[in-house]
Coordinates of C-alpha atoms (C1' of nucleotides) and ligand atoms in Angstrom, one line a residue:
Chain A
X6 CA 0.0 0.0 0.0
X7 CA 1.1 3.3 -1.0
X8 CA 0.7 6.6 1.1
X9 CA -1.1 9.2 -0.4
X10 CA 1.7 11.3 -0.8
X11 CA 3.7 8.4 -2.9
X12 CA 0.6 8.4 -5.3
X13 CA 0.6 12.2 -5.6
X14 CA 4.1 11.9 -6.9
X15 CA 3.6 8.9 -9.5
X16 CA 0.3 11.1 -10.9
X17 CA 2.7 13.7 -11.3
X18 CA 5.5 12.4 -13.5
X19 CA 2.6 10.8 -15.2
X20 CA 1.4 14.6 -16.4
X21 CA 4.6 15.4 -17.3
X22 CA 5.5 12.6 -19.5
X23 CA 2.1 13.1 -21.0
X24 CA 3.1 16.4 -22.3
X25 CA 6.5 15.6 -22.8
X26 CA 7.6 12.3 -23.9
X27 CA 11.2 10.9 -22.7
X28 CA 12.4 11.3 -19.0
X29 CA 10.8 13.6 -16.5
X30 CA 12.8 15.9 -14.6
X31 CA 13.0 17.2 -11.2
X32 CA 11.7 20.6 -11.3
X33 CA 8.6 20.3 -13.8
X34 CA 7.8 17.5 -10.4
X35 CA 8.7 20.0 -7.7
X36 CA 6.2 22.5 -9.8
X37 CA 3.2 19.9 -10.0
X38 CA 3.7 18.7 -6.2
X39 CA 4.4 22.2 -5.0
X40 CA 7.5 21.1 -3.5
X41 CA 11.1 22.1 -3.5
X42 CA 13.3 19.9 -5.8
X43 CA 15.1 18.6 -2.9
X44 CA 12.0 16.8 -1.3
X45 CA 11.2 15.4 -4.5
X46 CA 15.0 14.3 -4.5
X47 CA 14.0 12.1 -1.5
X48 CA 11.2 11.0 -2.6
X49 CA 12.2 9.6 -6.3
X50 CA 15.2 7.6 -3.8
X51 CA 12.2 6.2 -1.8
X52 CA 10.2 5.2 -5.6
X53 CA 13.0 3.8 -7.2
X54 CA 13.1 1.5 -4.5
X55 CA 9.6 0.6 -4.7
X56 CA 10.3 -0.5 -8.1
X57 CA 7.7 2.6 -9.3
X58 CA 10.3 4.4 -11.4
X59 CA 13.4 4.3 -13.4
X60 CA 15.3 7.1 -11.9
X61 CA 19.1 8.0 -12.6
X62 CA 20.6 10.9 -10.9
X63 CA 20.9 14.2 -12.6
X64 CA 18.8 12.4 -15.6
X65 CA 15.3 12.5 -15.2
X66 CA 12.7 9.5 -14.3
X67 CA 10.8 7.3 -15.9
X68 CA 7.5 5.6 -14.7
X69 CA 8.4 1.5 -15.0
X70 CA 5.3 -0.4 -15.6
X71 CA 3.7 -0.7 -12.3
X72 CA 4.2 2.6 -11.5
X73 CA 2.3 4.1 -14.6
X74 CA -0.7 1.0 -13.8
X75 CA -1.0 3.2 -10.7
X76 CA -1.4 6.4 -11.7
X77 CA -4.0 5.5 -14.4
X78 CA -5.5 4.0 -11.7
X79 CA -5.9 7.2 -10.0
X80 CA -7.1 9.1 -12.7
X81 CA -9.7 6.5 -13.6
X82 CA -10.6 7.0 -10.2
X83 CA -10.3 11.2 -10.5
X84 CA -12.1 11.4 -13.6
X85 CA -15.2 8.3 -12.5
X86 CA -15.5 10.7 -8.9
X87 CA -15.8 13.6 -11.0
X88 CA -18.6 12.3 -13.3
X89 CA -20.5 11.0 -10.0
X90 CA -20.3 14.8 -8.5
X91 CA -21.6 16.4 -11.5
X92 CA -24.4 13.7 -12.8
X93 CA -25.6 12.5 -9.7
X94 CA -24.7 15.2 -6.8
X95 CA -25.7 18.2 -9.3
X96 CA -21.6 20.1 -8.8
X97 CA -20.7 22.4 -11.5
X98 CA -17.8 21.5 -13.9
X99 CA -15.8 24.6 -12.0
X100 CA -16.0 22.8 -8.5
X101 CA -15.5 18.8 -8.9
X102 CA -11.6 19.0 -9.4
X103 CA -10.2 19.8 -5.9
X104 CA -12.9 16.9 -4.5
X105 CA -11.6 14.5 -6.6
X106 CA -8.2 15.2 -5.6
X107 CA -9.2 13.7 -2.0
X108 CA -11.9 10.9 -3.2
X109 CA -9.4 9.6 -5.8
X110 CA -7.4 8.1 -2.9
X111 CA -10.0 6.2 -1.3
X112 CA -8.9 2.5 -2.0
X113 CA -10.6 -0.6 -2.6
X114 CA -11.2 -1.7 -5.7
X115 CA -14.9 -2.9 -5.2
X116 CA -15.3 0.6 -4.7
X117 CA -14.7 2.1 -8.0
X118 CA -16.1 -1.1 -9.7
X119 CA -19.2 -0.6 -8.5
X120 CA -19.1 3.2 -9.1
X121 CA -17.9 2.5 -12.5
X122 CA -21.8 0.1 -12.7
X123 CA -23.7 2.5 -11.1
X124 CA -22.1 5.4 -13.4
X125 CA -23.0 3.1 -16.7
X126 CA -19.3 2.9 -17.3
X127 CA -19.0 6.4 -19.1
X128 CA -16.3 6.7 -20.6
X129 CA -15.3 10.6 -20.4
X130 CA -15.5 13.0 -17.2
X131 CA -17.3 16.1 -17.3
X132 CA -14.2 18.4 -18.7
X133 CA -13.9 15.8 -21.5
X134 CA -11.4 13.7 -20.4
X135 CA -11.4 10.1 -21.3
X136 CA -11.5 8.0 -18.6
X137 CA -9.5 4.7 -18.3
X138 CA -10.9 1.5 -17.8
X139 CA -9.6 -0.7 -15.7
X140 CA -6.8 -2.4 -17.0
X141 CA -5.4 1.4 -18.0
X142 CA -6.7 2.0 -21.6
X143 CA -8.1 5.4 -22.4
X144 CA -10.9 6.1 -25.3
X145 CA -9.7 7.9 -28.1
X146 CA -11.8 10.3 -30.6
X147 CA -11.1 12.8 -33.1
X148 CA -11.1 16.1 -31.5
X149 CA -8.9 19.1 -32.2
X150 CA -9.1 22.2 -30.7
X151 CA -11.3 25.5 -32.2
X152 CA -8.2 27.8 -33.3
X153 CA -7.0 25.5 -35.9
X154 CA -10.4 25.4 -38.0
X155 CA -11.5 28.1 -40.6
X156 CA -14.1 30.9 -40.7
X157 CA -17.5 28.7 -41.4
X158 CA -16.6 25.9 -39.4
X159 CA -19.5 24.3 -36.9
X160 CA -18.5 22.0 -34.0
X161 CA -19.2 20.1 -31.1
X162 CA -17.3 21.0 -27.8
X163 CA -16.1 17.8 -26.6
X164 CA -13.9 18.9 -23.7
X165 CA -11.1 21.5 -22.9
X166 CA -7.7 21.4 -22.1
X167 CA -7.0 23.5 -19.6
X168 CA -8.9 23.0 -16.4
X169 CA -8.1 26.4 -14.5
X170 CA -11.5 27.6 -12.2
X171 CA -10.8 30.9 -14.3
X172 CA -11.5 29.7 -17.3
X173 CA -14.3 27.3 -16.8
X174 CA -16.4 30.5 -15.4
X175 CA -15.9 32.3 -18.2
X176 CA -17.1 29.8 -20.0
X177 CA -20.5 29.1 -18.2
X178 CA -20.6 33.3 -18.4
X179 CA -20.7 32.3 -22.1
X180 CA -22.7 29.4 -21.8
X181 CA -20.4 27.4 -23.4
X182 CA -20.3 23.9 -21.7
X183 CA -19.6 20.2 -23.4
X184 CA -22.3 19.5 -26.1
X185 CA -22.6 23.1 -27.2
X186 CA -22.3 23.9 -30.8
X187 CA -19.6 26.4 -31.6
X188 CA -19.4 27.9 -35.1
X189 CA -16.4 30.0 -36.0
X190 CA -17.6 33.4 -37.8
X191 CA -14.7 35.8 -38.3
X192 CA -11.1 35.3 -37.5
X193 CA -8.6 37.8 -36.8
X194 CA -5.3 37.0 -38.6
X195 CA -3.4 39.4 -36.3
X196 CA -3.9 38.3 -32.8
X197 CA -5.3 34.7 -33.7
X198 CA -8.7 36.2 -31.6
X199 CA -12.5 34.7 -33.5
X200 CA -15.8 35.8 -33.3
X201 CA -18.0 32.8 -32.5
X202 CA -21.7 32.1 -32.5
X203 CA -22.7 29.7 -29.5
X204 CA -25.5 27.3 -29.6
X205 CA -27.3 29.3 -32.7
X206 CA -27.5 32.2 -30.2
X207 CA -25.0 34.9 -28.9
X208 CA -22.0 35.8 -31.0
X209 CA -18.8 36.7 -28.6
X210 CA -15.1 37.2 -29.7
X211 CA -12.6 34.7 -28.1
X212 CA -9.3 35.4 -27.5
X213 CA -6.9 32.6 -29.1
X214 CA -5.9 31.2 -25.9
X215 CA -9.5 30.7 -25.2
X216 CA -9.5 29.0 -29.0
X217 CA -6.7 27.1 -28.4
X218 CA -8.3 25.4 -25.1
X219 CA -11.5 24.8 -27.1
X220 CA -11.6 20.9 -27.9
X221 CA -13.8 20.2 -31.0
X222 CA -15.0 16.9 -32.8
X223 CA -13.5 17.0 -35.7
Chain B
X11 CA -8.0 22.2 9.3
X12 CA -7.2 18.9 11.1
X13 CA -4.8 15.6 10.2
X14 CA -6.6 12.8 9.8
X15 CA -5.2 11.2 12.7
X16 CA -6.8 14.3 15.1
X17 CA -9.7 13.4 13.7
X18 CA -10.2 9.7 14.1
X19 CA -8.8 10.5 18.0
X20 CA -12.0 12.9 18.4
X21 CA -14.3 10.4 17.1
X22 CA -12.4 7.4 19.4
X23 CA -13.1 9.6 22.4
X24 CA -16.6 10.1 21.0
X25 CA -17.3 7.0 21.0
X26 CA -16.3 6.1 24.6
X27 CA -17.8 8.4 26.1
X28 CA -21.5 7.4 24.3
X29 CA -21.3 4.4 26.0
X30 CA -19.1 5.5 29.6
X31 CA -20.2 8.9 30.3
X32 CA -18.2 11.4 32.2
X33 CA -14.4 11.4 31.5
X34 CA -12.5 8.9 28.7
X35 CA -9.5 7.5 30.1
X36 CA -6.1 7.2 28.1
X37 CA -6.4 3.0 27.7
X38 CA -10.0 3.2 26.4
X39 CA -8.8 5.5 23.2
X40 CA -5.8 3.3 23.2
X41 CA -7.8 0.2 22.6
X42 CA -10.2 2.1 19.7
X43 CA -7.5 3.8 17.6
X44 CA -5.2 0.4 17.9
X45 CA -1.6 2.5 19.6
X46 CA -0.1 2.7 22.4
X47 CA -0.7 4.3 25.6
X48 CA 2.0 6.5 25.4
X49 CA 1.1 7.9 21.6
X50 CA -2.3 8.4 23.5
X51 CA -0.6 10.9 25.8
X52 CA 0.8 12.4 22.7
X53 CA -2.0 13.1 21.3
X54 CA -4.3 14.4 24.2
X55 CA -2.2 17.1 24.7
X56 CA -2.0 18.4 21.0
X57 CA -5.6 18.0 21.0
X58 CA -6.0 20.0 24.3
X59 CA -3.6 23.0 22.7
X60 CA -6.3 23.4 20.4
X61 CA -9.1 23.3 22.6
X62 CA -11.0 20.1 21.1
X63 CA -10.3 18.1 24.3
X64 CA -10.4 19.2 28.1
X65 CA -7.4 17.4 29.4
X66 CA -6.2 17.1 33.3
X67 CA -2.8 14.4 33.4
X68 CA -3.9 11.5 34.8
X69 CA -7.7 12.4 34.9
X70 CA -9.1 11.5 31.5
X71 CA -10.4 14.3 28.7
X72 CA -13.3 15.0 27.7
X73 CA -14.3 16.7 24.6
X74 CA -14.9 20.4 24.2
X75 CA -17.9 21.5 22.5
X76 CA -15.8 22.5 19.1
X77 CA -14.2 18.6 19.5
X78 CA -17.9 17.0 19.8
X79 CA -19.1 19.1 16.7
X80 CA -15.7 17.8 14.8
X81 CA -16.7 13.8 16.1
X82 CA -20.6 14.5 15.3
X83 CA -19.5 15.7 12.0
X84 CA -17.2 12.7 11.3
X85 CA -20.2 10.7 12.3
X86 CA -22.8 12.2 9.8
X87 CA -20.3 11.8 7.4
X88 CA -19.5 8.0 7.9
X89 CA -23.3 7.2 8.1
X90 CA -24.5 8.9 5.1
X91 CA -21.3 7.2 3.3
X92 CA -22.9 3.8 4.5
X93 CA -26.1 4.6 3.3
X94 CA -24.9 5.3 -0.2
X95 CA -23.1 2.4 -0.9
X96 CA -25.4 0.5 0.3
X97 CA -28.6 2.1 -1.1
X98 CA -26.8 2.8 -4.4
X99 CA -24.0 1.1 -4.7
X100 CA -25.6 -2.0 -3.9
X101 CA -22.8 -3.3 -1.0
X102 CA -23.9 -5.4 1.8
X103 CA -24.0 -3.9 5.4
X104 CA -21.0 -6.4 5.9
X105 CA -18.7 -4.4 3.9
X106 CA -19.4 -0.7 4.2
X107 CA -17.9 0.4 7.4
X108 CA -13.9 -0.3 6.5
X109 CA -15.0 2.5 3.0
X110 CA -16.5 4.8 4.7
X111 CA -13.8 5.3 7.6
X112 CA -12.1 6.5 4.5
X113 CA -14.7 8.5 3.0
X114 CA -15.1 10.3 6.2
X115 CA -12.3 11.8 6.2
X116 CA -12.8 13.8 2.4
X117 CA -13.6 17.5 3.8
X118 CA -15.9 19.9 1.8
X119 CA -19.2 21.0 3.8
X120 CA -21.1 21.0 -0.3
X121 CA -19.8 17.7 -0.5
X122 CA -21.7 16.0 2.7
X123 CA -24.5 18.8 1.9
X124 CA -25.3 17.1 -1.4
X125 CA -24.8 13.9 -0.7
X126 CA -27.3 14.2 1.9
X127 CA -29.7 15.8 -0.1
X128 CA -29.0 13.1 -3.0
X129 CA -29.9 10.4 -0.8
X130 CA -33.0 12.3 0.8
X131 CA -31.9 12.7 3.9
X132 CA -31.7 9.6 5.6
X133 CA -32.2 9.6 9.3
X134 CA -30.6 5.8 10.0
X135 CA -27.7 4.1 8.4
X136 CA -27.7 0.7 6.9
X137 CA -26.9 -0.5 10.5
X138 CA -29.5 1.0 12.3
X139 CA -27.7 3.7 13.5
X140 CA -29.2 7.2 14.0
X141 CA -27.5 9.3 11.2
X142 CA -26.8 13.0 13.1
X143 CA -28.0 16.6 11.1
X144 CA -26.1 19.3 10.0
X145 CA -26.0 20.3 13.6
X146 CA -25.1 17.5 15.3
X147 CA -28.9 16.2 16.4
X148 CA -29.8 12.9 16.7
X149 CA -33.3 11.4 15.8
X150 CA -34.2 9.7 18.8
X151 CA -36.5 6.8 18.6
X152 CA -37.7 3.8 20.7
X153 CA -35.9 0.8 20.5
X154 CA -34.5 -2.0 22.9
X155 CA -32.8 -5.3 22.3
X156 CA -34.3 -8.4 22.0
X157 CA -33.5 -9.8 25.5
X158 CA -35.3 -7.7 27.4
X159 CA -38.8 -8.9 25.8
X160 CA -40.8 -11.7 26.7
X161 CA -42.0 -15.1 25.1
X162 CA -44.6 -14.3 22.9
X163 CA -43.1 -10.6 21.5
X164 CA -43.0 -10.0 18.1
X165 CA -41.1 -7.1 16.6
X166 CA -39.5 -5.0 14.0
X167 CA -35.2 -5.3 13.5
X168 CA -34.4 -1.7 13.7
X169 CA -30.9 -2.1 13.7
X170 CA -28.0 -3.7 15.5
X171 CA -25.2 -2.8 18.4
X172 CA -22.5 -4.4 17.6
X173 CA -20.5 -4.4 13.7
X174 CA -18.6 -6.8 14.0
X175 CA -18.3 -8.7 10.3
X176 CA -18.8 -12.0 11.6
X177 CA -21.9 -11.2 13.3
X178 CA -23.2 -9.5 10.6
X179 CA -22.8 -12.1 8.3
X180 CA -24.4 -14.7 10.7
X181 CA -27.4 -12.5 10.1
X182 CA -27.4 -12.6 6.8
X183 CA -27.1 -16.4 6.7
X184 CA -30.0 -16.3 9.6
X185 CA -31.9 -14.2 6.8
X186 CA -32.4 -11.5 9.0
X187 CA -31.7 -7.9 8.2
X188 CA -33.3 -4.2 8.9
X189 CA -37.3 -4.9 8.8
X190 CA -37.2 -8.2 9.7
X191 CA -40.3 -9.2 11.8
X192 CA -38.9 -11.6 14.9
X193 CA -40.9 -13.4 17.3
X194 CA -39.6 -15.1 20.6
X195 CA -40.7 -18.6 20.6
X196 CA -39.1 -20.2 23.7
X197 CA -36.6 -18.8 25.8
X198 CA -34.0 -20.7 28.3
X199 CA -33.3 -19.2 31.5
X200 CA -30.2 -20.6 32.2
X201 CA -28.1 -19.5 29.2
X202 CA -30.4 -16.2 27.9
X203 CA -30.6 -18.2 25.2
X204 CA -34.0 -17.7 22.8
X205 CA -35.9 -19.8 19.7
X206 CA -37.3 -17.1 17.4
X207 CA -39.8 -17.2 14.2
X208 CA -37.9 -15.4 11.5
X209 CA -40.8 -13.3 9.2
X210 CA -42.9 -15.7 9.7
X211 CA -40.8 -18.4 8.2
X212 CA -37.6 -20.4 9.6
X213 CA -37.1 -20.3 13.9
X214 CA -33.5 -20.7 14.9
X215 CA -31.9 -20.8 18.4
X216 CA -29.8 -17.5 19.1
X217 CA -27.8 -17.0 22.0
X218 CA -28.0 -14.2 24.4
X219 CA -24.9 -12.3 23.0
X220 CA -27.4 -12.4 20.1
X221 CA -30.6 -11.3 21.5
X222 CA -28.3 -8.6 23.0
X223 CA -27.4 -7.0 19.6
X224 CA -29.9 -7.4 18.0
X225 CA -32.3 -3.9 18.0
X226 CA -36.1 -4.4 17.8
X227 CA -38.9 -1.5 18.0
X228 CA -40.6 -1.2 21.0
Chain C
dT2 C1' -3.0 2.3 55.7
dC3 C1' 0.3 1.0 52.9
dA4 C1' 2.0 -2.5 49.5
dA5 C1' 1.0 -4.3 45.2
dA6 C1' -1.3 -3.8 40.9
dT7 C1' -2.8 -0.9 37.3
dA8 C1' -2.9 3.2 34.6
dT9 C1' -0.6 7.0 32.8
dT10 C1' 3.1 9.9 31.5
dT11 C1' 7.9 10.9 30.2
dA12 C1' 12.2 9.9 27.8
dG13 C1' 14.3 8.8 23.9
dA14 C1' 14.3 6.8 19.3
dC15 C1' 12.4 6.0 14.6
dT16 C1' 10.0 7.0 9.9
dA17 C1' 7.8 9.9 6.3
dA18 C1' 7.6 14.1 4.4
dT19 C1' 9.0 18.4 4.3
dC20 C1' 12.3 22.6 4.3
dT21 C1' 16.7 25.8 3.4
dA22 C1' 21.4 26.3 2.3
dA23 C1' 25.4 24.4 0.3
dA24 C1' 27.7 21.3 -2.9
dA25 C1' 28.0 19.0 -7.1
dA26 C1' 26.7 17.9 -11.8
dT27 C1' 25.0 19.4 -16.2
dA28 C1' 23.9 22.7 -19.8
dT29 C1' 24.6 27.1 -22.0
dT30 C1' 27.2 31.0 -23.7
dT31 C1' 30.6 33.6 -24.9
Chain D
dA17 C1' 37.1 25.4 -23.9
dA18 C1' 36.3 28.2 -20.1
dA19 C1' 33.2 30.7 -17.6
dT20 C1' 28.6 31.2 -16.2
dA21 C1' 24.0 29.7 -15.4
dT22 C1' 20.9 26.2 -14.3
dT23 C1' 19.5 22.0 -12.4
dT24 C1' 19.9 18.5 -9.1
dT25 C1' 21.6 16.3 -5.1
dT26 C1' 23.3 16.2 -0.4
dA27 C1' 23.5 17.8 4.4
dG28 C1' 21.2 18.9 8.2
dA29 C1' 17.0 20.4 10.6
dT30 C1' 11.8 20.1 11.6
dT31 C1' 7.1 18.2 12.5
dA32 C1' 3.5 14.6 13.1
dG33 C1' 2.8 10.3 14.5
dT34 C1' 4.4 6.3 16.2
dC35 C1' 7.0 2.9 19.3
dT36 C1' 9.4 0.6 23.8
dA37 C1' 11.1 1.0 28.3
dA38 C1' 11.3 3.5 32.4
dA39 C1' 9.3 6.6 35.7
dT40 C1' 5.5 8.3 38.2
dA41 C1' 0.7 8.6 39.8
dT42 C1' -3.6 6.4 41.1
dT43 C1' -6.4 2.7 42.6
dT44 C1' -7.2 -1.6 44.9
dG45 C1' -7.5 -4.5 48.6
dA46 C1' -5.0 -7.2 52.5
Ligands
LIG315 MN1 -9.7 16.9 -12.3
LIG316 MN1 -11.6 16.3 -15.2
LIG317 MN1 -19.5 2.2 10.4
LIG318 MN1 -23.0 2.1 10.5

DNA sequence: TCAAATATTTAGACTAATCTAAAAATATTT
DNA sequence: AAATATTTTTAGATTAGTCTAAATATTTGA
């Protein structure tokens, strides 16, 4: 059994070797955790040990394969406790994150089976995410995000990338949520910015980093 | 914002002094929370620097009214758990109470408030137990155990004292469970022990220990 | 009542997780 | 290829929570 803080860690390098591929390094973990690079020093020692990671000083990590089984583990379990606060207990998108944080480290694996049932097994959380099953595997669809499409272009939101409380209020201010249909209706060359109708309704101009966040079946 | 360990001490010292009112004495929370004496000690007097406890060496603590809102909260929590994985999660009373001492411990007020209100504010767990309000109440109601009736009595399973596992799966082996109409038959004065009708159907021998746990409506 | 038994606290040590400051290794520039 | 900057590790300290063994206080009961 791992401690809560051990999992924290292995969630961690997974993020970062999500993004980038290769060996993760110290300080992109100390940034995650919120650490200094020194306790995540220690702690990468006390991994390795475990057989979690592949960890050679001044080099970087590397999740073996037990290691990465447990962090997809934990977000299956993130992403399922998110989808249960907003379909069931009513939560808005903007609140479910930090929750999950603590729920996804409830073990028992009876647990999260039978949340998994009760759920119907969906298979993304409620900022789009795919969810794992259990032995790890994650749904994949064809989604790209709004900036790279041209003037004319209708589409589904299917999730965002970035998850900051900021940003997911501005979008319920826009009534933008997942499902709502976004069509692109002038594009500013200069600073990447669009005007966009949402839902057949209001248009509003979006700046490119809101574009860019925008995840879109394509 | 309290460790984990704080608050699982609170609710140990809750619990003894339900049962042995006045002051709790350093071996009693010993025996609940499974450490030593000594860590007891520890312990009481953090607890006492911030006012949860009222703690005199050598004379057993008691809990302050902030400390008896904290264990009465922890409660709540832990009963409302049980009632959703058993009402819909489908897991047997057997199981629930190792999940939800984790699940007790996930803070956020909106969490427990939701939950509560998702599950329509239940006023007994799947054990019988009175499940406490937002402000610590209980919902009294009449109930006594089996023993103390006579040959004859028929009544209503409310709920049960003891948790242990292995008695709660000689129940459900026995068939009997919440709602479960039981009648005393015979009953032996020399051991306690009693024959009882089971709804009406099967009548089994139980033995006092039994008839001592088991909660009927009176 | 006072000696023995029991309960509780103290002393001192250990682990996990953290920090800051300093040292060492690696990467980047000139 | 040095010099400089950046990254990472080590050293040493701290806190929460735990333990065992020893000391002390309280209770029991002869
Ligand atoms: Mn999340
Ligand atoms: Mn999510
Ligand atoms: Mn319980
Ligand atoms: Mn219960």
């Amino acid at each position: 059994m791992l401690t809560r803080t051990e999992e924290n860690y292995l969630k961690a390098i997974y993020k970062v070797s999500e993004k980038e591929n290769g060996r993760v390094n110290t300080n992109a973990i100390a940034a995650i955790t919120e650490t200094s690079a020194a306790s995540v020093t220690d702690m990468l020692k006390r991994l390795a040990d475990k057989d979690l990671i592949l960890y050679k000083k001044y080099k970087g990590v590397s999740l073996t394969k037990s290691g990465s089984k447990i962090a997809t583990d934990l977000i299956r379990k993130h992403r399922l406790w998110e989808y249960f606060l907003v379909e069931k207990l009513e939560f808005s998108w903007v609140d479910v994150h930090e929750i999950a944080e603590e729920l996804e480290h409830v073990p028992f694996d009876s647990l999260i089976d039978r949340l998994d049932e009760y759920l119907g097994h969906p298979k993304f959380d409620p900022h789009g995410d795919p969810i794992p099953n259990a032995e790890g595997k994650f749904t994949i669809r064809a989604q790209r995000s709004l900036d790279g499409f041209d003037i004319g272009k209708k589409g589904i939101l299917l999730g965002v990338k970035e998850h900051h409380k900021d940003f997911l209020i501005y979008l319920n201010k826009l009534q933008i949520s997942l499902g709502t249909e976004l069509e692109i209706l002038e594009k500013n060359n200069y600073d990447g910015s669009m005007m966009i109708k949402i839902d057949n309704n209001a248009s509003h101009l979006i700046s490119e980093k809101v574009s860019k966040n925008l995840l879109i079946k394509s």
